[in-house]
């Protein structure tokens, strides 16, 4: 029985450093659904695919934990994720850029202004 050598395994599966590069996995785009953790966000990525049996287009959603180094992401922001080495049990993605910031409303302030206008 032939046993593959170390070089052959590295060529076939890629070494740890090669797996950490962003060229191995396509970058993902999604919307931040939670930023309650320090330097971490939860991002919902949505994809549309054709059902293999019925041919109907289905919308699939998946949540990913991602590392946000500067704590700049807010809920509703559209971000781009890049795959990296495992940072924790669930975090294997890094936020590279915020594509679109979501406008944040202070509902208390809006209600106060609305009441002032009514007077």
CSV table of N, CA and C in Angstrom, one decimal:
chain,number,residue,atom,x,y,z
A,1,UNK,N,0.8,-1.2,0.0
A,1,UNK,CA,0.0,0.0,0.0
A,1,UNK,C,0.9,1.2,0.0
A,2,UNK,N,0.6,2.2,-0.9
A,2,UNK,CA,1.3,3.4,-1.0
A,2,UNK,C,0.9,4.4,0.0
A,3,UNK,N,1.8,5.0,0.7
A,3,UNK,CA,1.5,6.1,1.7
A,3,UNK,C,2.0,7.4,1.2
A,4,UNK,N,1.2,8.4,1.1
A,4,UNK,CA,1.6,9.7,0.5
A,4,UNK,C,2.6,10.3,1.5
A,5,UNK,N,3.6,11.0,0.9
A,5,UNK,CA,4.6,11.7,1.7
A,5,UNK,C,4.0,13.1,2.1
A,6,UNK,N,4.8,13.8,3.0
A,6,UNK,CA,4.4,15.1,3.5
A,6,UNK,C,4.2,16.1,2.4
A,7,UNK,N,5.1,16.1,1.4
A,7,UNK,CA,5.0,17.1,0.3
A,7,UNK,C,3.7,16.9,-0.5
A,8,UNK,N,3.4,15.6,-0.7
A,8,UNK,CA,2.2,15.3,-1.5
A,8,UNK,C,1.0,15.7,-0.7
A,9,UNK,N,0.9,15.5,0.6
A,9,UNK,CA,-0.2,15.9,1.4
A,9,UNK,C,-0.4,17.4,1.4
A,10,UNK,N,0.8,18.1,1.5
A,10,UNK,CA,0.7,19.6,1.5
A,10,UNK,C,0.2,20.1,0.2
A,11,UNK,N,0.7,19.5,-0.9
A,11,UNK,CA,0.2,19.9,-2.2
A,11,UNK,C,-1.3,19.7,-2.4
A,12,UNK,N,-1.7,18.5,-1.9
A,12,UNK,CA,-3.1,18.2,-2.1
A,12,UNK,C,-4.1,18.9,-1.2
A,13,UNK,N,-3.8,19.0,0.1
A,13,UNK,CA,-4.7,19.6,1.1
A,13,UNK,C,-4.3,21.0,1.4
A,14,UNK,N,-3.1,21.4,1.1
A,14,UNK,CA,-2.6,22.8,1.5
A,14,UNK,C,-2.1,22.8,2.9
A,15,UNK,N,-1.1,23.6,3.2
A,15,UNK,CA,-0.6,23.7,4.5
A,15,UNK,C,-1.5,24.6,5.3
A,16,UNK,N,-1.2,24.8,6.6
A,16,UNK,CA,-2.0,25.6,7.5
A,16,UNK,C,-2.0,27.1,7.0
A,17,UNK,N,-0.8,27.5,6.5
A,17,UNK,CA,-0.7,28.9,6.1
A,17,UNK,C,-1.5,29.1,4.8
A,18,UNK,N,-1.5,28.1,3.9
A,18,UNK,CA,-2.3,28.3,2.6
A,18,UNK,C,-3.8,28.3,2.9
A,19,UNK,N,-4.2,27.6,3.9
A,19,UNK,CA,-5.6,27.6,4.3
A,19,UNK,C,-6.1,28.9,4.8
A,20,UNK,N,-5.1,29.6,5.4
A,20,UNK,CA,-5.4,30.9,6.1
A,20,UNK,C,-5.5,32.0,5.0
A,21,UNK,N,-5.1,31.8,3.8
A,21,UNK,CA,-5.1,32.9,2.8
A,21,UNK,C,-6.5,33.0,2.3
A,22,UNK,N,-6.8,34.2,1.8
A,22,UNK,CA,-8.2,34.5,1.4
A,22,UNK,C,-8.4,34.0,0.0
A,23,UNK,N,-7.4,33.6,-0.7
A,23,UNK,CA,-7.5,33.1,-2.1
A,23,UNK,C,-8.2,31.7,-2.1
A,24,UNK,N,-8.1,31.0,-1.0
A,24,UNK,CA,-8.7,29.6,-1.0
A,24,UNK,C,-10.2,29.6,-0.9
A,25,UNK,N,-10.8,30.6,-0.3
A,25,UNK,CA,-12.3,30.6,-0.1
A,25,UNK,C,-12.8,32.0,-0.6
A,26,UNK,N,-13.9,31.9,-1.3
A,26,UNK,CA,-14.5,33.2,-1.9
A,26,UNK,C,-14.9,34.1,-0.7
A,27,UNK,N,-14.6,35.4,-0.8
A,27,UNK,CA,-15.1,36.3,0.2
A,27,UNK,C,-16.6,36.3,0.2
A,28,UNK,N,-17.2,36.5,1.4
A,28,UNK,CA,-18.7,36.6,1.6
A,28,UNK,C,-19.1,38.0,1.9
A,29,UNK,N,-20.4,38.3,1.4
A,29,UNK,CA,-21.0,39.6,1.8
A,29,UNK,C,-22.3,39.3,2.5
A,30,UNK,N,-22.5,40.0,3.6
A,30,UNK,CA,-23.6,39.8,4.4
A,30,UNK,C,-24.0,41.0,5.3
A,31,UNK,N,-25.0,40.8,6.1
A,31,UNK,CA,-25.5,41.9,6.9
A,31,UNK,C,-25.3,41.5,8.4
A,32,UNK,N,-24.8,42.5,9.2
A,32,UNK,CA,-24.5,42.3,10.6
A,32,UNK,C,-25.8,42.2,11.3
A,33,UNK,N,-26.0,41.1,12.1
A,33,UNK,CA,-27.3,40.9,12.8
A,33,UNK,C,-27.0,41.1,14.3
A,34,UNK,N,-25.8,41.0,14.8
A,34,UNK,CA,-25.5,41.2,16.2
A,34,UNK,C,-24.1,41.7,16.3
A,35,UNK,N,-23.9,42.7,17.2
A,35,UNK,CA,-22.5,43.2,17.5
A,35,UNK,C,-22.4,43.4,19.0
A,36,UNK,N,-23.0,42.5,19.8
A,36,UNK,CA,-23.0,42.7,21.3
A,36,UNK,C,-21.7,42.1,21.9
A,37,UNK,N,-20.9,41.5,21.1
A,37,UNK,CA,-19.7,40.9,21.7
A,37,UNK,C,-18.5,41.9,21.4
A,38,UNK,N,-17.5,41.8,22.2
A,38,UNK,CA,-16.3,42.7,22.0
A,38,UNK,C,-15.5,42.1,20.8
A,39,UNK,N,-15.2,42.9,19.9
A,39,UNK,CA,-14.4,42.6,18.7
A,39,UNK,C,-15.0,41.4,17.9
A,40,UNK,N,-16.3,41.2,18.0
A,40,UNK,CA,-16.9,40.1,17.3
A,40,UNK,C,-18.3,40.5,16.8
A,41,UNK,N,-18.7,40.0,15.6
A,41,UNK,CA,-20.0,40.3,15.1
A,41,UNK,C,-20.6,39.0,14.5
A,42,UNK,N,-21.9,38.9,14.4
A,42,UNK,CA,-22.6,37.8,13.7
A,42,UNK,C,-23.1,38.4,12.4
A,43,UNK,N,-22.8,37.7,11.3
A,43,UNK,CA,-23.2,38.2,10.0
A,43,UNK,C,-24.1,37.2,9.3
A,44,UNK,N,-25.2,37.6,8.8
A,44,UNK,CA,-26.1,36.8,8.1
A,44,UNK,C,-25.8,36.9,6.6
A,45,UNK,N,-25.4,35.7,6.0
A,45,UNK,CA,-25.1,35.7,4.6
A,45,UNK,C,-26.2,34.9,3.9
A,46,UNK,N,-26.7,35.5,2.8
A,46,UNK,CA,-27.9,35.0,2.1
A,46,UNK,C,-27.4,34.6,0.7
A,47,UNK,N,-27.9,33.4,0.3
A,47,UNK,CA,-27.5,33.0,-1.1
A,47,UNK,C,-28.8,32.4,-1.7
A,48,UNK,N,-28.9,32.5,-3.0
A,48,UNK,CA,-30.0,32.0,-3.8
A,48,UNK,C,-29.5,30.8,-4.7
A,49,UNK,N,-30.1,29.7,-4.6
A,49,UNK,CA,-29.7,28.6,-5.4
A,49,UNK,C,-30.9,27.8,-5.9
A,50,UNK,N,-30.7,27.1,-7.0
A,50,UNK,CA,-31.7,26.3,-7.6
A,50,UNK,C,-31.8,24.9,-6.9
A,51,UNK,N,-33.1,24.6,-6.5
A,51,UNK,CA,-33.3,23.3,-5.8
A,51,UNK,C,-33.0,22.2,-6.8
A,52,UNK,N,-32.2,21.2,-6.3
A,52,UNK,CA,-31.7,20.2,-7.3
A,52,UNK,C,-32.9,19.3,-7.8
A,53,UNK,N,-33.9,19.1,-7.1
A,53,UNK,CA,-35.0,18.3,-7.5
A,53,UNK,C,-36.1,19.0,-8.2
A,54,UNK,N,-36.6,20.1,-7.5
A,54,UNK,CA,-37.8,20.8,-8.0
A,54,UNK,C,-37.5,21.9,-8.9
A,55,UNK,N,-36.2,22.4,-9.0
A,55,UNK,CA,-35.9,23.4,-9.9
A,55,UNK,C,-36.3,24.8,-9.5
A,56,UNK,N,-36.9,24.9,-8.3
A,56,UNK,CA,-37.3,26.2,-7.8
A,56,UNK,C,-36.2,26.9,-7.1
A,57,UNK,N,-36.1,28.2,-7.3
A,57,UNK,CA,-35.0,29.0,-6.6
A,57,UNK,C,-35.3,29.2,-5.2
A,58,UNK,N,-34.4,28.8,-4.3
A,58,UNK,CA,-34.5,28.8,-2.9
A,58,UNK,C,-33.6,29.8,-2.3
A,59,UNK,N,-34.0,30.5,-1.2
A,59,UNK,CA,-33.1,31.5,-0.6
A,59,UNK,C,-32.6,30.8,0.7
A,60,UNK,N,-31.3,30.6,0.8
A,60,UNK,CA,-30.7,30.0,1.9
A,60,UNK,C,-29.9,31.0,2.7
A,61,UNK,N,-30.0,30.9,4.1
A,61,UNK,CA,-29.3,31.9,4.9
A,61,UNK,C,-28.5,31.1,5.9
A,62,UNK,N,-27.3,31.7,6.2
A,62,UNK,CA,-26.4,31.1,7.2
A,62,UNK,C,-25.7,32.2,8.0
A,63,UNK,N,-25.6,32.0,9.3
A,63,UNK,CA,-24.9,33.0,10.1
A,63,UNK,C,-23.5,32.6,10.4
A,64,UNK,N,-22.6,33.6,10.3
A,64,UNK,CA,-21.2,33.4,10.5
A,64,UNK,C,-20.7,34.3,11.6
A,65,UNK,N,-19.9,33.8,12.5
A,65,UNK,CA,-19.2,34.7,13.5
A,65,UNK,C,-17.9,35.3,12.9
A,66,UNK,N,-17.7,36.5,13.0
A,66,UNK,CA,-16.6,37.2,12.4
A,66,UNK,C,-15.8,38.1,13.4
A,67,UNK,N,-14.6,38.3,13.1
A,67,UNK,CA,-13.7,39.2,13.9
A,67,UNK,C,-13.8,40.6,13.4
A,68,UNK,N,-14.1,41.5,14.3
A,68,UNK,CA,-14.1,43.0,13.9
A,68,UNK,C,-13.1,43.7,14.8
A,69,UNK,N,-11.9,43.9,14.3
A,69,UNK,CA,-10.8,44.4,15.1
A,69,UNK,C,-11.1,45.7,15.8
A,70,UNK,N,-11.7,46.6,15.0
A,70,UNK,CA,-11.9,48.0,15.6
A,70,UNK,C,-13.3,48.2,16.1
A,71,UNK,N,-14.1,47.2,16.3
A,71,UNK,CA,-15.5,47.3,16.8
A,71,UNK,C,-16.3,48.4,16.0
A,72,UNK,N,-16.1,48.5,14.7
A,72,UNK,CA,-16.7,49.5,13.9
A,72,UNK,C,-18.1,49.2,13.3
A,73,UNK,N,-18.4,47.9,13.3
A,73,UNK,CA,-19.6,47.4,12.7
A,73,UNK,C,-20.8,47.6,13.6
A,74,UNK,N,-21.9,48.0,13.0
A,74,UNK,CA,-23.2,48.2,13.7
A,74,UNK,C,-24.2,47.2,13.1
A,75,UNK,N,-25.3,47.1,13.8
A,75,UNK,CA,-26.4,46.2,13.3
A,75,UNK,C,-26.9,46.8,12.1
A,76,UNK,N,-27.1,45.9,11.0
A,76,UNK,CA,-27.6,46.4,9.8
A,76,UNK,C,-26.6,46.7,8.7
A,77,UNK,N,-25.3,46.9,9.1
A,77,UNK,CA,-24.3,47.2,8.2
A,77,UNK,C,-24.0,46.1,7.2
A,78,UNK,N,-23.7,46.4,6.0
A,78,UNK,CA,-23.4,45.4,5.0
A,78,UNK,C,-21.8,45.3,5.0
A,79,UNK,N,-21.3,44.1,5.2
A,79,UNK,CA,-19.9,43.9,5.3
A,79,UNK,C,-19.4,42.8,4.4
A,80,UNK,N,-18.0,42.8,4.2
A,80,UNK,CA,-17.4,41.7,3.5
A,80,UNK,C,-16.5,40.9,4.4
A,81,UNK,N,-16.6,39.6,4.3
A,81,UNK,CA,-15.9,38.7,5.2
A,81,UNK,C,-14.8,37.9,4.4
A,82,UNK,N,-13.7,37.7,5.0
A,82,UNK,CA,-12.6,36.9,4.4
A,82,UNK,C,-12.3,35.7,5.3
A,83,UNK,N,-12.1,34.5,4.8
A,83,UNK,CA,-11.8,33.4,5.6
A,83,UNK,C,-10.4,33.5,6.2
A,84,UNK,N,-10.2,33.0,7.4
A,84,UNK,CA,-8.8,33.1,8.0
A,84,UNK,C,-8.6,31.8,8.8
A,85,UNK,N,-7.5,31.8,9.5
A,85,UNK,CA,-7.3,30.7,10.5
A,85,UNK,C,-8.3,30.7,11.6
A,86,UNK,N,-8.6,29.6,12.3
A,86,UNK,CA,-9.6,29.7,13.4
A,86,UNK,C,-9.1,30.6,14.5
A,87,UNK,N,-9.9,31.6,14.8
A,87,UNK,CA,-9.6,32.5,15.9
A,87,UNK,C,-10.2,32.1,17.2
A,88,UNK,N,-11.3,31.3,17.2
A,88,UNK,CA,-11.9,30.8,18.4
A,88,UNK,C,-12.7,29.5,17.9
A,89,UNK,N,-13.5,29.0,18.8
A,89,UNK,CA,-14.3,27.8,18.4
A,89,UNK,C,-15.2,28.1,17.2
A,90,UNK,N,-15.8,29.3,17.2
A,90,UNK,CA,-16.8,29.6,16.1
A,90,UNK,C,-16.3,30.6,15.1
A,91,UNK,N,-15.2,31.4,15.5
A,91,UNK,CA,-14.8,32.5,14.6
A,91,UNK,C,-13.7,32.0,13.6
A,92,UNK,N,-14.1,32.0,12.3
A,92,UNK,CA,-13.1,31.7,11.3
A,92,UNK,C,-13.1,32.7,10.2
A,93,UNK,N,-13.8,33.8,10.4
A,93,UNK,CA,-13.9,34.9,9.4
A,93,UNK,C,-13.5,36.2,9.9
A,94,UNK,N,-13.0,37.1,9.1
A,94,UNK,CA,-12.6,38.5,9.5
A,94,UNK,C,-13.3,39.5,8.6
A,95,UNK,N,-13.8,40.5,9.3
A,95,UNK,CA,-14.4,41.6,8.5
A,95,UNK,C,-13.3,42.4,7.9
A,96,UNK,N,-13.3,42.5,6.5
A,96,UNK,CA,-12.3,43.3,5.8
A,96,UNK,C,-12.7,44.7,5.6
A,97,UNK,N,-14.0,44.9,5.2
A,97,UNK,CA,-14.5,46.2,5.0
A,97,UNK,C,-16.0,46.3,5.2
A,98,UNK,N,-16.4,47.5,5.6
A,98,UNK,CA,-17.8,47.8,5.7
A,98,UNK,C,-18.3,48.4,4.4
A,99,UNK,N,-19.1,47.7,3.7
A,99,UNK,CA,-19.6,48.2,2.4
A,99,UNK,C,-20.6,49.3,2.5
A,100,UNK,N,-21.5,49.2,3.4
A,100,UNK,CA,-22.5,50.2,3.6
A,100,UNK,C,-22.9,50.3,5.1
A,101,UNK,N,-22.9,51.5,5.6
A,101,UNK,CA,-23.3,51.7,7.0
A,101,UNK,C,-24.8,51.9,7.1
A,102,UNK,N,-25.4,51.3,8.0
A,102,UNK,CA,-26.8,51.4,8.2
A,102,UNK,C,-27.1,52.7,9.1
A,103,UNK,N,-28.1,53.5,8.7
A,103,UNK,CA,-28.4,54.6,9.5
A,103,UNK,C,-29.0,54.2,10.8
A,104,UNK,N,-28.5,54.8,11.9
A,104,UNK,CA,-29.0,54.4,13.3
A,104,UNK,C,-29.9,55.6,13.7
A,105,UNK,N,-31.1,55.2,14.2
A,105,UNK,CA,-32.0,56.2,14.7
A,105,UNK,C,-32.1,56.1,16.2
A,106,UNK,N,-32.1,57.3,16.9
A,106,UNK,CA,-32.4,57.3,18.3
A,106,UNK,C,-33.9,57.6,18.4
A,107,UNK,N,-34.6,56.6,18.7
A,107,UNK,CA,-36.1,56.7,18.7
A,107,UNK,C,-36.6,57.7,19.8
A,108,UNK,N,-35.9,57.7,20.9
A,108,UNK,CA,-36.2,58.7,22.0
A,108,UNK,C,-36.1,60.1,21.5
A,109,UNK,N,-35.0,60.4,20.8
A,109,UNK,CA,-34.8,61.8,20.3
A,109,UNK,C,-35.9,62.1,19.2
A,110,UNK,N,-36.2,61.1,18.3
A,110,UNK,CA,-37.2,61.3,17.3
A,110,UNK,C,-38.6,61.6,17.9
A,111,UNK,N,-38.9,60.9,19.0
A,111,UNK,CA,-40.2,61.1,19.6
A,111,UNK,C,-40.3,62.5,20.3
A,112,UNK,N,-39.2,62.9,20.9
A,112,UNK,CA,-39.2,64.3,21.5
A,112,UNK,C,-39.3,65.4,20.5
A,113,UNK,N,-38.7,65.2,19.3
A,113,UNK,CA,-38.8,66.2,18.3
A,113,UNK,C,-40.2,66.2,17.7
A,114,UNK,N,-40.8,65.0,17.6
A,114,UNK,CA,-42.2,64.9,17.0
A,114,UNK,C,-43.1,65.6,18.0
A,115,UNK,N,-43.0,65.5,19.3
A,115,UNK,CA,-43.9,66.1,20.2
A,115,UNK,C,-43.7,67.6,20.2
A,116,UNK,N,-42.4,68.1,20.0
A,116,UNK,CA,-42.2,69.5,20.0
A,116,UNK,C,-42.8,70.2,18.7
A,117,UNK,N,-42.8,69.4,17.6
A,117,UNK,CA,-43.5,69.9,16.4
A,117,UNK,C,-45.0,70.0,16.5
A,118,UNK,N,-45.6,69.0,17.3
A,118,UNK,CA,-47.0,69.0,17.5
A,118,UNK,C,-47.5,70.2,18.3
A,119,UNK,N,-46.7,70.7,19.2
A,119,UNK,CA,-47.1,71.8,20.1
A,119,UNK,C,-47.3,73.1,19.4
